[in-house]
């Protein structure tokens, strides 16, 4: 029997990642022979870990917090979407060259629209946070017909810079958290801050959320709970964690790597986010 092809996810921290479980189930379902590991990678080891993985014959990597922006400079070739986003979550090696793309946005859009039936067309969106996670999702949301996107961030300058950058693709504005009280309620509020990773919940004005507002946290599991609890407390009746996005972005990466599309419905129904 031949040796299984090797894949891994690099992040810091990484212990709680469910990506290895997801890819193992996809491999079983599609009869692909792979191993997929989670490798704890502090920022100063990112470059050397990728180099060692390539030398060892590894086939592909997922990149997660906090490396999605930093990894851009280590890639030989970016897809157009990853170049616009300035953030990468999926790498593969082809003919000795390292390719990078970003499947987060496609994964989010598929979870919102196909899995949850939340239409984006003409909707008003608020994205909280202006880091690598936000960079990956703005353009795909605009391409789905989102009417207007407001990006709000603790550090206003970063929100201003992203609004200017993505303004080329649609109606994108920036706000301070405090000034959000004069806006809303929005149709969809997405938490893309990493605050929940430390169990923290920034204080947002409750006015951004109404009963019909859909609230979505890009994180899953315990990290998504502070924001989703806040959203429920503010009156939102439809809230969801990023579990479905994680599964869908993984399916997209798996298809790039293996050339077969796994069935996500099975996995989405077997585990709760
Ligand atoms: P990621 O790849 O997850 O986006 P990142 O690029 O480090 O990670 O960005 C983290 C985002 O979460 C930023 O928007 C950050 O706000 P600042 O730009 O002001 O740093 C936001 N964030 C992290 N902790 C936060 C907190 N406690 N309150 C508010 N925003 C927070």
mmCIF file of C-alpha atoms and ligand atoms in Angstrom:
data_model
loop_
_atom_site.group_PDB
_atom_site.id
_atom_site.type_symbol
_atom_site.label_atom_id
_atom_site.label_comp_id
_atom_site.label_asym_id
_atom_site.label_seq_id
_atom_site.Cartn_x
_atom_site.Cartn_y
_atom_site.Cartn_z
ATOM 1 C CA UNK A 1 0.000 0.000 0.000
ATOM 2 C CA UNK A 2 1.312 3.496 -0.817
ATOM 3 C CA UNK A 3 1.963 6.074 1.916
ATOM 4 C CA UNK A 4 -0.981 8.437 2.495
ATOM 5 C CA UNK A 5 -0.578 12.031 1.227
ATOM 6 C CA UNK A 6 0.145 14.495 4.034
ATOM 7 C CA UNK A 7 -1.844 17.612 4.949
ATOM 8 C CA UNK A 8 -1.901 19.828 8.040
ATOM 9 C CA UNK A 9 -3.380 22.951 9.597
ATOM 10 C CA UNK A 10 -0.978 25.501 11.088
ATOM 11 C CA UNK A 11 -2.175 27.911 13.772
ATOM 12 C CA UNK A 12 -1.447 29.311 17.218
ATOM 13 C CA UNK A 13 -3.194 28.106 19.314
ATOM 14 C CA UNK A 14 -4.365 25.011 17.432
ATOM 15 C CA UNK A 15 -5.199 22.345 20.022
ATOM 16 C CA UNK A 16 -8.971 22.757 19.728
ATOM 17 C CA UNK A 17 -9.122 22.780 15.924
ATOM 18 C CA UNK A 18 -11.724 20.435 14.475
ATOM 19 C CA UNK A 19 -10.176 20.516 10.994
ATOM 20 C CA UNK A 20 -8.396 17.132 11.442
ATOM 21 C CA UNK A 21 -11.727 15.454 12.274
ATOM 22 C CA UNK A 22 -13.474 17.093 9.328
ATOM 23 C CA UNK A 23 -10.784 16.089 6.812
ATOM 24 C CA UNK A 24 -10.572 12.543 8.186
ATOM 25 C CA UNK A 25 -14.328 12.167 7.651
ATOM 26 C CA UNK A 26 -14.143 13.672 4.152
ATOM 27 C CA UNK A 27 -11.304 11.245 3.295
ATOM 28 C CA UNK A 28 -13.286 8.275 4.591
ATOM 29 C CA UNK A 29 -16.376 9.345 2.671
ATOM 30 C CA UNK A 30 -14.527 9.862 -0.626
ATOM 31 C CA UNK A 31 -12.055 6.955 -0.138
ATOM 32 C CA UNK A 32 -8.981 9.175 -0.285
ATOM 33 C CA UNK A 33 -5.763 8.075 1.404
ATOM 34 C CA UNK A 34 -4.577 11.081 3.433
ATOM 35 C CA UNK A 35 -3.337 12.070 6.872
ATOM 36 C CA UNK A 36 -4.207 15.521 8.233
ATOM 37 C CA UNK A 37 -2.611 16.871 11.406
ATOM 38 C CA UNK A 38 -2.908 20.021 13.534
ATOM 39 C CA UNK A 39 0.521 21.596 14.062
ATOM 40 C CA UNK A 40 0.950 24.296 16.694
ATOM 41 C CA UNK A 41 2.974 26.995 14.937
ATOM 42 C CA UNK A 42 4.008 30.190 16.731
ATOM 43 C CA UNK A 43 4.512 33.191 14.405
ATOM 44 C CA UNK A 44 8.317 32.981 14.458
ATOM 45 C CA UNK A 45 8.140 29.349 13.230
ATOM 46 C CA UNK A 46 5.623 29.830 10.398
ATOM 47 C CA UNK A 47 8.163 30.096 7.573
ATOM 48 C CA UNK A 48 10.371 27.213 8.762
ATOM 49 C CA UNK A 49 7.366 24.931 9.439
ATOM 50 C CA UNK A 50 6.083 25.447 5.889
ATOM 51 C CA UNK A 51 9.589 24.855 4.454
ATOM 52 C CA UNK A 52 10.023 21.625 6.452
ATOM 53 C CA UNK A 53 6.560 20.433 5.395
ATOM 54 C CA UNK A 54 7.415 21.021 1.712
ATOM 55 C CA UNK A 55 10.770 19.289 1.992
ATOM 56 C CA UNK A 56 9.043 16.301 3.596
ATOM 57 C CA UNK A 57 6.758 15.888 0.584
ATOM 58 C CA UNK A 58 3.590 17.378 2.205
ATOM 59 C CA UNK A 59 0.819 18.124 -0.298
ATOM 60 C CA UNK A 60 -1.271 20.903 1.230
ATOM 61 C CA UNK A 61 -1.847 23.117 4.268
ATOM 62 C CA UNK A 62 -4.590 25.075 5.923
ATOM 63 C CA UNK A 63 -3.519 28.281 7.631
ATOM 64 C CA UNK A 64 -5.485 29.733 10.510
ATOM 65 C CA UNK A 65 -5.303 32.416 13.221
ATOM 66 C CA UNK A 66 -3.032 34.373 13.466
ATOM 67 C CA UNK A 67 -1.164 33.599 10.215
ATOM 68 C CA UNK A 68 -3.642 34.251 7.400
ATOM 69 C CA UNK A 69 -2.214 37.649 6.420
ATOM 70 C CA UNK A 70 1.439 36.879 7.159
ATOM 71 C CA UNK A 71 1.500 33.752 4.977
ATOM 72 C CA UNK A 72 0.762 35.811 1.846
ATOM 73 C CA UNK A 73 4.436 36.799 1.487
ATOM 74 C CA UNK A 74 5.555 33.133 1.657
ATOM 75 C CA UNK A 75 3.462 31.943 -1.289
ATOM 76 C CA UNK A 76 4.790 31.671 -4.878
ATOM 77 C CA UNK A 77 1.413 32.257 -6.527
ATOM 78 C CA UNK A 78 -1.876 33.642 -5.169
ATOM 79 C CA UNK A 79 -5.315 33.240 -6.689
ATOM 80 C CA UNK A 80 -6.922 36.558 -7.611
ATOM 81 C CA UNK A 81 -9.325 36.263 -4.694
ATOM 82 C CA UNK A 82 -6.524 35.670 -2.171
ATOM 83 C CA UNK A 83 -4.555 38.584 -3.618
ATOM 84 C CA UNK A 84 -7.541 40.914 -3.199
ATOM 85 C CA UNK A 85 -8.202 39.608 0.286
ATOM 86 C CA UNK A 86 -4.555 39.798 1.326
ATOM 87 C CA UNK A 87 -5.287 36.674 3.378
ATOM 88 C CA UNK A 88 -4.749 32.974 2.677
ATOM 89 C CA UNK A 89 -6.187 29.895 4.381
ATOM 90 C CA UNK A 90 -5.347 27.113 1.889
ATOM 91 C CA UNK A 91 -1.972 26.194 0.362
ATOM 92 C CA UNK A 92 -0.988 23.474 -2.059
ATOM 93 C CA UNK A 93 2.160 22.458 -3.874
ATOM 94 C CA UNK A 94 2.072 21.925 -7.619
ATOM 95 C CA UNK A 95 5.158 21.318 -9.727
ATOM 96 C CA UNK A 96 7.342 22.501 -6.843
ATOM 97 C CA UNK A 97 5.496 25.828 -6.536
ATOM 98 C CA UNK A 98 3.496 26.921 -3.499
ATOM 99 C CA UNK A 99 -0.026 28.161 -4.342
ATOM 100 C CA UNK A 100 -2.335 30.026 -1.972
ATOM 101 C CA UNK A 101 -6.029 30.811 -1.974
ATOM 102 C CA UNK A 102 -8.730 31.727 0.496
ATOM 103 C CA UNK A 103 -11.779 29.459 0.854
ATOM 104 C CA UNK A 104 -13.242 31.249 3.912
ATOM 105 C CA UNK A 105 -15.486 33.587 1.940
ATOM 106 C CA UNK A 106 -16.914 30.852 -0.275
ATOM 107 C CA UNK A 107 -17.423 28.703 2.832
ATOM 108 C CA UNK A 108 -19.261 31.493 4.654
ATOM 109 C CA UNK A 109 -21.462 32.343 1.684
ATOM 110 C CA UNK A 110 -22.367 28.686 1.170
ATOM 111 C CA UNK A 111 -23.251 28.246 4.841
ATOM 112 C CA UNK A 112 -25.345 31.437 4.968
ATOM 113 C CA UNK A 113 -27.225 30.868 1.714
ATOM 114 C CA UNK A 114 -27.321 27.122 0.902
ATOM 115 C CA UNK A 115 -27.329 25.683 4.442
ATOM 116 C CA UNK A 116 -29.272 28.374 6.315
ATOM 117 C CA UNK A 117 -31.312 29.952 3.516
ATOM 118 C CA UNK A 118 -30.282 33.477 4.590
ATOM 119 C CA UNK A 119 -30.421 35.510 1.378
ATOM 120 C CA UNK A 120 -27.794 38.241 1.033
ATOM 121 C CA UNK A 121 -29.239 40.079 -1.939
ATOM 122 C CA UNK A 122 -29.719 43.774 -1.159
ATOM 123 C CA UNK A 123 -29.172 43.200 2.570
ATOM 124 C CA UNK A 124 -27.436 45.574 4.996
ATOM 125 C CA UNK A 125 -24.442 43.903 6.618
ATOM 126 C CA UNK A 126 -22.306 44.879 9.592
ATOM 127 C CA UNK A 127 -18.932 43.195 10.055
ATOM 128 C CA UNK A 128 -17.339 43.609 13.496
ATOM 129 C CA UNK A 129 -13.536 43.429 13.235
ATOM 130 C CA UNK A 130 -11.051 44.395 10.522
ATOM 131 C CA UNK A 131 -8.383 41.677 10.628
ATOM 132 C CA UNK A 132 -7.497 38.738 8.380
ATOM 133 C CA UNK A 133 -10.884 37.076 8.874
ATOM 134 C CA UNK A 134 -12.718 40.168 7.602
ATOM 135 C CA UNK A 135 -10.378 40.515 4.616
ATOM 136 C CA UNK A 136 -11.314 37.003 3.458
ATOM 137 C CA UNK A 137 -15.086 37.508 3.427
ATOM 138 C CA UNK A 138 -15.875 41.034 2.181
ATOM 139 C CA UNK A 139 -15.547 40.473 -1.567
ATOM 140 C CA UNK A 140 -17.470 37.153 -1.668
ATOM 141 C CA UNK A 141 -20.309 38.792 0.321
ATOM 142 C CA UNK A 142 -20.443 41.701 -2.150
ATOM 143 C CA UNK A 143 -20.436 39.240 -5.056
ATOM 144 C CA UNK A 144 -23.561 37.643 -3.543
ATOM 145 C CA UNK A 145 -25.339 40.974 -3.934
ATOM 146 C CA UNK A 146 -24.988 42.360 -0.392
ATOM 147 C CA UNK A 147 -26.488 45.872 -0.577
ATOM 148 C CA UNK A 148 -24.171 47.627 1.862
ATOM 149 C CA UNK A 149 -21.396 46.520 4.176
ATOM 150 C CA UNK A 150 -20.305 48.530 7.223
ATOM 151 C CA UNK A 151 -16.986 47.469 8.768
ATOM 152 C CA UNK A 152 -16.554 48.486 12.425
ATOM 153 C CA UNK A 153 -13.395 47.963 14.409
ATOM 154 C CA UNK A 154 -11.865 48.823 17.787
ATOM 155 C CA UNK A 155 -8.970 50.407 15.869
ATOM 156 C CA UNK A 156 -10.833 52.668 13.458
ATOM 157 C CA UNK A 157 -7.904 53.146 11.047
ATOM 158 C CA UNK A 158 -7.982 49.461 10.067
ATOM 159 C CA UNK A 159 -11.698 49.640 9.272
ATOM 160 C CA UNK A 160 -11.132 52.779 7.185
ATOM 161 C CA UNK A 161 -8.331 51.076 5.238
ATOM 162 C CA UNK A 162 -10.448 47.985 4.500
ATOM 163 C CA UNK A 163 -13.480 50.075 3.462
ATOM 164 C CA UNK A 164 -11.268 52.003 1.027
ATOM 165 C CA UNK A 165 -9.700 48.793 -0.328
ATOM 166 C CA UNK A 166 -12.965 46.882 -0.861
ATOM 167 C CA UNK A 167 -14.894 49.980 -2.010
ATOM 168 C CA UNK A 168 -13.758 49.015 -5.526
ATOM 169 C CA UNK A 169 -16.139 46.027 -5.364
ATOM 170 C CA UNK A 170 -19.259 47.580 -3.801
ATOM 171 C CA UNK A 171 -20.747 49.857 -1.137
ATOM 172 C CA UNK A 172 -18.434 49.544 1.889
ATOM 173 C CA UNK A 173 -18.241 52.008 4.808
ATOM 174 C CA UNK A 174 -16.365 52.139 8.115
ATOM 175 C CA UNK A 175 -17.540 53.110 11.635
ATOM 176 C CA UNK A 176 -16.328 53.212 15.203
ATOM 177 C CA UNK A 177 -18.071 50.789 17.572
ATOM 178 C CA UNK A 178 -19.574 53.726 19.545
ATOM 179 C CA UNK A 179 -21.073 55.382 16.471
ATOM 180 C CA UNK A 180 -22.939 52.207 15.532
ATOM 181 C CA UNK A 181 -25.702 53.258 17.940
ATOM 182 C CA UNK A 182 -26.904 55.677 15.249
ATOM 183 C CA UNK A 183 -27.154 52.909 12.649
ATOM 184 C CA UNK A 184 -29.138 49.718 12.413
ATOM 185 C CA UNK A 185 -30.752 47.405 12.981
ATOM 186 C CA UNK A 186 -28.817 45.562 10.261
ATOM 187 C CA UNK A 187 -30.108 42.536 8.338
ATOM 188 C CA UNK A 188 -26.965 40.550 9.161
ATOM 189 C CA UNK A 189 -24.274 41.153 11.794
ATOM 190 C CA UNK A 190 -21.075 39.096 11.515
ATOM 191 C CA UNK A 191 -18.599 38.939 14.380
ATOM 192 C CA UNK A 192 -15.137 38.663 12.818
ATOM 193 C CA UNK A 193 -13.176 39.847 15.869
ATOM 194 C CA UNK A 194 -10.959 37.333 17.607
ATOM 195 C CA UNK A 195 -12.173 38.526 21.033
ATOM 196 C CA UNK A 196 -14.148 35.310 21.656
ATOM 197 C CA UNK A 197 -10.958 33.224 21.500
ATOM 198 C CA UNK A 198 -10.124 34.693 24.929
ATOM 199 C CA UNK A 199 -13.746 34.383 26.069
ATOM 200 C CA UNK A 200 -14.134 38.170 25.695
ATOM 201 C CA UNK A 201 -17.115 40.025 24.385
ATOM 202 C CA UNK A 202 -16.671 43.605 23.227
ATOM 203 C CA UNK A 203 -19.608 45.873 24.119
ATOM 204 C CA UNK A 204 -21.570 46.781 21.017
ATOM 205 C CA UNK A 205 -24.615 49.108 20.951
ATOM 206 C CA UNK A 206 -27.749 46.916 21.151
ATOM 207 C CA UNK A 207 -29.411 49.024 18.475
ATOM 208 C CA UNK A 208 -27.425 47.210 15.738
ATOM 209 C CA UNK A 209 -29.614 44.139 16.313
ATOM 210 C CA UNK A 210 -33.387 43.765 15.904
ATOM 211 C CA UNK A 211 -35.576 40.657 16.180
ATOM 212 C CA UNK A 212 -35.118 39.878 12.466
ATOM 213 C CA UNK A 213 -31.348 40.477 12.412
ATOM 214 C CA UNK A 214 -29.331 37.376 11.622
ATOM 215 C CA UNK A 215 -26.235 37.184 13.843
ATOM 216 C CA UNK A 216 -23.288 35.019 12.855
ATOM 217 C CA UNK A 217 -19.947 34.438 14.566
ATOM 218 C CA UNK A 218 -17.085 33.302 12.340
ATOM 219 C CA UNK A 219 -15.740 31.271 15.275
ATOM 220 C CA UNK A 220 -17.280 27.992 16.409
ATOM 221 C CA UNK A 221 -17.637 26.140 19.691
ATOM 222 C CA UNK A 222 -16.948 28.004 22.948
ATOM 223 C CA UNK A 223 -15.269 30.949 21.174
ATOM 224 C CA UNK A 224 -18.519 31.846 19.413
ATOM 225 C CA UNK A 225 -20.618 31.848 22.580
ATOM 226 C CA UNK A 226 -19.838 35.298 24.080
ATOM 227 C CA UNK A 227 -21.033 37.101 20.931
ATOM 228 C CA UNK A 228 -24.006 34.821 20.266
ATOM 229 C CA UNK A 229 -25.175 35.187 23.885
ATOM 230 C CA UNK A 230 -24.873 38.953 23.565
ATOM 231 C CA UNK A 231 -26.896 38.822 20.311
ATOM 232 C CA UNK A 232 -29.668 36.753 21.909
ATOM 233 C CA UNK A 233 -29.718 39.171 24.860
ATOM 234 C CA UNK A 234 -30.074 42.071 22.419
ATOM 235 C CA UNK A 235 -33.177 40.388 20.948
ATOM 236 C CA UNK A 236 -31.858 38.505 17.898
ATOM 237 C CA UNK A 237 -33.900 35.398 17.152
ATOM 238 C CA UNK A 238 -31.622 33.908 14.508
ATOM 239 C CA UNK A 239 -28.032 33.279 15.588
ATOM 240 C CA UNK A 240 -25.411 30.832 14.335
ATOM 241 C CA UNK A 241 -21.791 29.926 14.959
ATOM 242 C CA UNK A 242 -19.214 29.468 12.201
ATOM 243 C CA UNK A 243 -19.292 25.662 12.369
ATOM 244 C CA UNK A 244 -21.016 25.452 8.991
ATOM 245 C CA UNK A 245 -18.468 27.866 7.502
ATOM 246 C CA UNK A 246 -15.613 25.745 8.851
ATOM 247 C CA UNK A 247 -17.066 22.622 7.254
ATOM 248 C CA UNK A 248 -17.752 24.386 3.930
ATOM 249 C CA UNK A 249 -14.308 26.047 3.673
ATOM 250 C CA UNK A 250 -12.782 22.640 4.433
ATOM 251 C CA UNK A 251 -14.836 21.023 1.644
ATOM 252 C CA UNK A 252 -13.568 23.673 -0.761
ATOM 253 C CA UNK A 253 -9.933 23.032 0.284
ATOM 254 C CA UNK A 254 -10.435 19.261 0.062
ATOM 255 C CA UNK A 255 -11.743 19.598 -3.491
ATOM 256 C CA UNK A 256 -8.734 21.741 -4.498
ATOM 257 C CA UNK A 257 -6.358 19.137 -3.033
ATOM 258 C CA UNK A 258 -8.065 15.897 -4.046
ATOM 259 C CA UNK A 259 -10.249 16.800 -7.035
ATOM 260 C CA UNK A 260 -13.377 15.343 -5.399
ATOM 261 C CA UNK A 261 -16.117 17.212 -3.597
ATOM 262 C CA UNK A 262 -17.108 15.776 -0.224
ATOM 263 C CA UNK A 263 -20.701 15.820 0.971
ATOM 264 C CA UNK A 264 -21.009 18.352 3.813
ATOM 265 C CA UNK A 265 -24.645 17.670 4.772
ATOM 266 C CA UNK A 266 -23.651 14.439 6.443
ATOM 267 C CA UNK A 267 -21.046 16.142 8.654
ATOM 268 C CA UNK A 268 -23.203 19.192 9.413
ATOM 269 C CA UNK A 269 -25.965 16.971 10.758
ATOM 270 C CA UNK A 270 -23.639 14.658 12.725
ATOM 271 C CA UNK A 271 -22.020 17.355 14.840
ATOM 272 C CA UNK A 272 -23.331 20.532 16.404
ATOM 273 C CA UNK A 273 -21.288 23.728 16.135
HETATM 274 P P1 LIG B 1 -8.140 37.347 12.399
HETATM 275 O O1 LIG B 1 -7.297 36.648 11.380
HETATM 276 O O2 LIG B 1 -8.941 36.433 13.291
HETATM 277 O O3 LIG B 1 -9.007 38.420 11.810
HETATM 278 P P2 LIG B 1 -6.465 39.466 13.384
HETATM 279 O O4 LIG B 1 -6.021 39.805 11.995
HETATM 280 O O5 LIG B 1 -5.458 39.457 14.495
HETATM 281 O O6 LIG B 1 -7.112 38.035 13.430
HETATM 282 O O7 LIG B 1 -7.669 40.463 13.759
HETATM 283 C C1 LIG B 1 -8.326 40.397 14.989
HETATM 284 C C2 LIG B 1 -9.532 41.342 14.973
HETATM 285 O O8 LIG B 1 -10.244 41.189 16.221
HETATM 286 C C3 LIG B 1 -9.154 42.809 14.890
HETATM 287 O O9 LIG B 1 -10.184 43.493 14.207
HETATM 288 C C4 LIG B 1 -9.116 43.225 16.358
HETATM 289 O O10 LIG B 1 -9.311 44.596 16.599
HETATM 290 P P3 LIG B 1 -8.069 45.636 16.512
HETATM 291 O O11 LIG B 1 -7.784 45.814 15.048
HETATM 292 O O12 LIG B 1 -8.558 46.855 17.182
HETATM 293 O O13 LIG B 1 -6.921 44.968 17.235
HETATM 294 C C5 LIG B 1 -10.300 42.443 16.894
HETATM 295 N N1 LIG B 1 -10.254 42.208 18.341
HETATM 296 C C6 LIG B 1 -9.491 41.323 19.000
HETATM 297 N N2 LIG B 1 -9.737 41.361 20.339
HETATM 298 C C7 LIG B 1 -10.711 42.319 20.508
HETATM 299 C C8 LIG B 1 -11.401 42.843 21.648
HETATM 300 N N3 LIG B 1 -11.173 42.383 22.879
HETATM 301 N N4 LIG B 1 -12.309 43.801 21.438
HETATM 302 C C9 LIG B 1 -12.562 44.276 20.184
HETATM 303 N N5 LIG B 1 -11.951 43.826 19.076
HETATM 304 C C10 LIG B 1 -11.028 42.855 19.232
#
